[in-house]
Tab-separated table of C-alpha atoms in Angstrom:
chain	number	residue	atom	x	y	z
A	188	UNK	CA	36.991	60.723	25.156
A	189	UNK	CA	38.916	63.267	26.850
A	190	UNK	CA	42.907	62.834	25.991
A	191	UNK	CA	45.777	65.414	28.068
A	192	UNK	CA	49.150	66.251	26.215
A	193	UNK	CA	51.994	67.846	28.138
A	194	UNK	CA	54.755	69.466	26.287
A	195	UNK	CA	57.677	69.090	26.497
A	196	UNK	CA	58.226	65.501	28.017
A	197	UNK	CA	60.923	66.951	30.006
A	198	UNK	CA	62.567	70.052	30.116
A	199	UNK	CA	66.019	71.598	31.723
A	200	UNK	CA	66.663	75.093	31.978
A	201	UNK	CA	69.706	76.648	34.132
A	202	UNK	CA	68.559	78.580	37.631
A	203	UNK	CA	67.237	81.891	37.043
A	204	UNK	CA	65.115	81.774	34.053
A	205	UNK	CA	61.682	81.940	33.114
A	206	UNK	CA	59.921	78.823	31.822
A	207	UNK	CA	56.804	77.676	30.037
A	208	UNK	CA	54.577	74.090	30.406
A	209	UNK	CA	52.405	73.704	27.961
A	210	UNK	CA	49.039	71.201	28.382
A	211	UNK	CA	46.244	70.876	25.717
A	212	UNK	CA	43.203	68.723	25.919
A	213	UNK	CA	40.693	67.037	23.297
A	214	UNK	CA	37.201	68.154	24.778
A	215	UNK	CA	36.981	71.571	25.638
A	216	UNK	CA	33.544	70.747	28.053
A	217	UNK	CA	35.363	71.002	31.305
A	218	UNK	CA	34.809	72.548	34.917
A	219	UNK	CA	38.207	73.183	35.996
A	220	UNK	CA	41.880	72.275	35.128
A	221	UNK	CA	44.536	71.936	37.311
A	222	UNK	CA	48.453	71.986	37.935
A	223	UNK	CA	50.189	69.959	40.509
A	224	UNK	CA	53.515	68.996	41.104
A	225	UNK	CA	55.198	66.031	41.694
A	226	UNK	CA	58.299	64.623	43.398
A	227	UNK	CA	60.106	61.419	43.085
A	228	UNK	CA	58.492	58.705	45.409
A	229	UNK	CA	56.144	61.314	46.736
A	230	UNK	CA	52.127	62.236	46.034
A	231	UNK	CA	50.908	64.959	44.240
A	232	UNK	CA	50.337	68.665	45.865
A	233	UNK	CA	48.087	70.827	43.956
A	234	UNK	CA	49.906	74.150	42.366
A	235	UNK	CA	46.897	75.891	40.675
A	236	UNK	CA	43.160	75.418	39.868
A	237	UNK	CA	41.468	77.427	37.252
A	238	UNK	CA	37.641	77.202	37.207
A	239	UNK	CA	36.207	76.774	33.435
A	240	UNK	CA	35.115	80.611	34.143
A	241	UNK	CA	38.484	82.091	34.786
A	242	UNK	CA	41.181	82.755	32.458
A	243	UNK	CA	44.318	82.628	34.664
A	244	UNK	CA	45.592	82.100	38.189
A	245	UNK	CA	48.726	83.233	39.978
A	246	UNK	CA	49.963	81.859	43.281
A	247	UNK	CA	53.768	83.324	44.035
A	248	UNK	CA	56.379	82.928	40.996
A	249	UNK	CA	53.727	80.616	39.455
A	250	UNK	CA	50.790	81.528	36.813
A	251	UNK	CA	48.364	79.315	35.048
A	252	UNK	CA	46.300	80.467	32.165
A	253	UNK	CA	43.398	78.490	30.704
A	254	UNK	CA	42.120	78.945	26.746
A	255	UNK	CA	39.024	76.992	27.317
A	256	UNK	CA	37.975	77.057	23.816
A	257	UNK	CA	41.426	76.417	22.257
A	258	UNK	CA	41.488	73.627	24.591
A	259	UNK	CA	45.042	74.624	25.774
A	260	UNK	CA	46.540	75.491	29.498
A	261	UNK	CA	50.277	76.833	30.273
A	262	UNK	CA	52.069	77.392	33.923
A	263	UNK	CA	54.796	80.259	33.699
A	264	UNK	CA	57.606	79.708	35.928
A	265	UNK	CA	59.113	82.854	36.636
A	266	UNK	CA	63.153	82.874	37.746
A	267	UNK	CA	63.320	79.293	38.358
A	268	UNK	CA	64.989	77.806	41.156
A	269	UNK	CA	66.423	74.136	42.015
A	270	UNK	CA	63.945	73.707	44.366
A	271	UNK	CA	61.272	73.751	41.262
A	272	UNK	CA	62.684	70.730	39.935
A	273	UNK	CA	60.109	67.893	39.583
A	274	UNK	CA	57.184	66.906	37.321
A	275	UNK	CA	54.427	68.982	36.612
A	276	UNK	CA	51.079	67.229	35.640
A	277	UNK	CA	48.163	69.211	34.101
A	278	UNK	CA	44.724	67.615	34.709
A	279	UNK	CA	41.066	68.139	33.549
A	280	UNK	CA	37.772	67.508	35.014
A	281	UNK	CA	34.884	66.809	33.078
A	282	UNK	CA	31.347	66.208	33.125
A	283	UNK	CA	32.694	62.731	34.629
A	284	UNK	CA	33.347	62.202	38.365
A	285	UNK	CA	37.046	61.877	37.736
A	286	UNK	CA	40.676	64.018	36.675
A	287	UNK	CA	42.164	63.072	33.244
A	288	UNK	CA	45.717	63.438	33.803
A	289	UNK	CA	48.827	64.244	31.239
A	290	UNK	CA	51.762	62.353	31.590
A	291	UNK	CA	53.268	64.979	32.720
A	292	UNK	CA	56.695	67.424	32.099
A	293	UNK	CA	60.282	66.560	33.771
A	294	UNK	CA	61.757	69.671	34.744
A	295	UNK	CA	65.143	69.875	35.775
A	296	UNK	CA	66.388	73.374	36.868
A	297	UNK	CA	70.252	73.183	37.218
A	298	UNK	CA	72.117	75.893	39.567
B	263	UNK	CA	45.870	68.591	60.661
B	264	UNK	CA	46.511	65.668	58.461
B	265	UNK	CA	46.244	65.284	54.526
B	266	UNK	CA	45.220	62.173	52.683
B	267	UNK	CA	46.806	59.358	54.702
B	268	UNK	CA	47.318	55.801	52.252
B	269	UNK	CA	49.143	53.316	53.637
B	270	UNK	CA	51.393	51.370	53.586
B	271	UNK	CA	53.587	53.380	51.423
B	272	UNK	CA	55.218	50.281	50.281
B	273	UNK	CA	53.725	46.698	49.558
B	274	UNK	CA	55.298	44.080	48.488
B	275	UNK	CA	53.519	40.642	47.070
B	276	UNK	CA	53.972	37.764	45.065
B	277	UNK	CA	51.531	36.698	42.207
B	278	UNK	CA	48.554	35.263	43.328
B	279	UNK	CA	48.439	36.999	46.519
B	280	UNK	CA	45.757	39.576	47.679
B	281	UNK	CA	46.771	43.536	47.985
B	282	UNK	CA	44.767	45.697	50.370
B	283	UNK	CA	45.181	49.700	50.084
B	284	UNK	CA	43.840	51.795	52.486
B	285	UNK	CA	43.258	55.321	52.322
B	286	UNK	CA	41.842	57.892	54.649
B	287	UNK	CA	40.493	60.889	53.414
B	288	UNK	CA	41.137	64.593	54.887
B	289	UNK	CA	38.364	65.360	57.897
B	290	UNK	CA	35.041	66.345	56.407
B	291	UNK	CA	36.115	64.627	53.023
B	292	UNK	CA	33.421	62.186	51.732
B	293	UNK	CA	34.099	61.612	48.312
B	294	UNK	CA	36.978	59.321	47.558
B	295	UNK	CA	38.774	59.164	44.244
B	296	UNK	CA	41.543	56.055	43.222
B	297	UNK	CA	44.093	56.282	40.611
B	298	UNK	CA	46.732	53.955	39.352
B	299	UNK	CA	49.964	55.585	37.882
B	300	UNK	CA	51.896	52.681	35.910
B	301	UNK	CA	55.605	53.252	35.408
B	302	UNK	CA	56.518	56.224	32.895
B	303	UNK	CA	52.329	56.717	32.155
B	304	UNK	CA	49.926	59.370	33.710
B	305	UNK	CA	48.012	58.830	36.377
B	306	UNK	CA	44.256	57.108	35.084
B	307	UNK	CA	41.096	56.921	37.154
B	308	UNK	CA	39.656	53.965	38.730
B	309	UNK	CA	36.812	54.106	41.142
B	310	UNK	CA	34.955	57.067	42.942
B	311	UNK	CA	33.092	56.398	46.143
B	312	UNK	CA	31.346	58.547	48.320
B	313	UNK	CA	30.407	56.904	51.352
B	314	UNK	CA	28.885	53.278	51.273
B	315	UNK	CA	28.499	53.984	47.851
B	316	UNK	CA	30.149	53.365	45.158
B	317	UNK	CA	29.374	56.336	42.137
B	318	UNK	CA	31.895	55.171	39.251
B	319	UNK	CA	34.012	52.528	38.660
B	320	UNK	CA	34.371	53.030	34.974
B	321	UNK	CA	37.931	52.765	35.392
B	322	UNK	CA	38.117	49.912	37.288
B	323	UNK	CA	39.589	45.840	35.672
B	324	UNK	CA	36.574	43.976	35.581
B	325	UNK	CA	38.119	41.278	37.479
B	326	UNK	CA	40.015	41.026	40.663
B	327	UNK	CA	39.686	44.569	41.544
B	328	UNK	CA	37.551	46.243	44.504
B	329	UNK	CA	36.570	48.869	46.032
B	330	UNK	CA	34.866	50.337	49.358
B	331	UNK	CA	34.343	52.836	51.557
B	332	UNK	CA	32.236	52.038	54.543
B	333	UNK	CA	30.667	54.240	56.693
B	334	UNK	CA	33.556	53.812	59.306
B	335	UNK	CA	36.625	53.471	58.529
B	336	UNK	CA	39.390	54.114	55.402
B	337	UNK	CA	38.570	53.504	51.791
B	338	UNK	CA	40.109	49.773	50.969
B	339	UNK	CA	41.230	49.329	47.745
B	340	UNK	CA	41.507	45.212	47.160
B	341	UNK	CA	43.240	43.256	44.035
B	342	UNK	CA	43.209	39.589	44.366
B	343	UNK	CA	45.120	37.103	42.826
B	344	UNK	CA	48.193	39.497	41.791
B	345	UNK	CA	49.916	39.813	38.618
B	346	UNK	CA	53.116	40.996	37.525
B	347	UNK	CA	50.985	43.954	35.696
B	348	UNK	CA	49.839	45.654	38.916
B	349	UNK	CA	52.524	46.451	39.571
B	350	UNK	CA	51.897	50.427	39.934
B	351	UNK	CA	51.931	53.514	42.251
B	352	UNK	CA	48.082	53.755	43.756
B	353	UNK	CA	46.774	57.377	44.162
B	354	UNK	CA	43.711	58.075	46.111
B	355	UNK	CA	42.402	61.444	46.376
B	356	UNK	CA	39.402	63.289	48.070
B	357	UNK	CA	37.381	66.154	47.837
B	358	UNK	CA	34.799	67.692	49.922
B	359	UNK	CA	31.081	67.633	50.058
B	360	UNK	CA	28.788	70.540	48.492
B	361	UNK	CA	27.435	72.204	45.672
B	362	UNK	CA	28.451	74.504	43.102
B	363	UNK	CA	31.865	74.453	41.710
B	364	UNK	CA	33.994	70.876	41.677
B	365	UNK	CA	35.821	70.776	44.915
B	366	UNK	CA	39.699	70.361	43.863
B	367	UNK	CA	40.735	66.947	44.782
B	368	UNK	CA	43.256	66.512	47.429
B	369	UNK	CA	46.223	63.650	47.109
B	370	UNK	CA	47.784	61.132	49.114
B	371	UNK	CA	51.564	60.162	49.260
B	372	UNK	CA	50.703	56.562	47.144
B	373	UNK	CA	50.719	53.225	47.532
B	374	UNK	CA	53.772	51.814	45.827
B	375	UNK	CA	52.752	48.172	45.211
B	376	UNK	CA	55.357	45.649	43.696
B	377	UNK	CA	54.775	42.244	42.431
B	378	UNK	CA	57.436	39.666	42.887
């Protein structure tokens, strides 16, 4: 069964820097992973999606790289602003019809 | 040009009541996904419909939990006889039609659904 593990839980860095999310999954048989982002009360809005193909994807001050066989995913942040703070999910989609989700990292960027 | 469109955002119900979620996918969406996000856990898949159909409900309780999607209309997503434990924000999602590649999956805002 496919399990997602985001690292750190949560995470607060000061405005300005560069950051790191890490995501790892259990079965490395996937079609795509993806990033989204989160905010309090609200839905989800999709960041990045890496097919099982690619190795990386960069949209703006974000880029998501994907080690298929390692079974590991990370999203650089690059000069992180207050406006970035909220939780990032990583999620996987297998042979099933459906996303398995990680619980996610708490980012808190602080001016 | 609208997204995913669940409503309400908010319901509110005491146990033993029936919950009805509706979601309407983006134009020229067919497949519909629900999740359920309990408090401080990840969201976890429930049912996936495409239309009049329903294609896996793996995730879905065995008991007092629906799901449709008729051929007019928003996806309903029904619990009956409510408990304290569904209590939960309710994600659906959809994706378009075709081959190839998976189409990404699109969210709504949520259902927040409270249990009194």
């Amino acid at each position: 069964k496919q399990e997602v593990t985001q690292i750190p839980a949560a995470l607060s860095v000061p405005e300005g820097e560069n950051l790191v999310l890490n995501c790892s999954f259990t079965d490395s048989a996937i079609y795509n992973l993806q990033w989204f982002r989160q905010d309090p009360g609200k839905g989800l809005t999709s960041l990045l999606l890496i097919q099982s193909s690619q190795r990386e994807q960069t949209s703006g001050r974000l880029n998501a790289s994907l080690d298929k066989s390692s079974g590991r995913s990370t999203l650089y942040i690059a000069a992180s602003q207050p406006g970035d703070s909220a939780t990032y999910l990583c999620a996987v989609k297998t042979g099933a019809n459906n996303l398995f989700f990680g619980t996610g990292t708490r980012l808190t960027v602080i001016p | 040009n609208a997204g995913v469109m669940q409503n309400p955002r908010h319901l509110v119900r005491r146990r033993g009541q029936e919950a009805r979620l509706r979601c309407s996918p983006m134009k020229g969406h067919s497949h519909v996904y629900w999740y359920r996000q309990l408090p401080e856990e990840g969201l976890k898949f429930m049912v996936y419909l495409q239309k009049e159909n329903i294609i896996d409900e793996s995730g879905m309780p065995k008991e007092r939990f629906s799901a449709e999607f008729p051929k007019e209309g928003p996806s309903i997503l029904r619990i009956q006889q409510v408990v304290r434990g569904d209590s939960a924000a309710y994600f659906c999602a959809s994706s378009h039609t075709g081959t190839g590649a998976p189409q990404p999956q699109h969210f709504g805002d949520g259902t927040r659904l409270s249990i009194l």
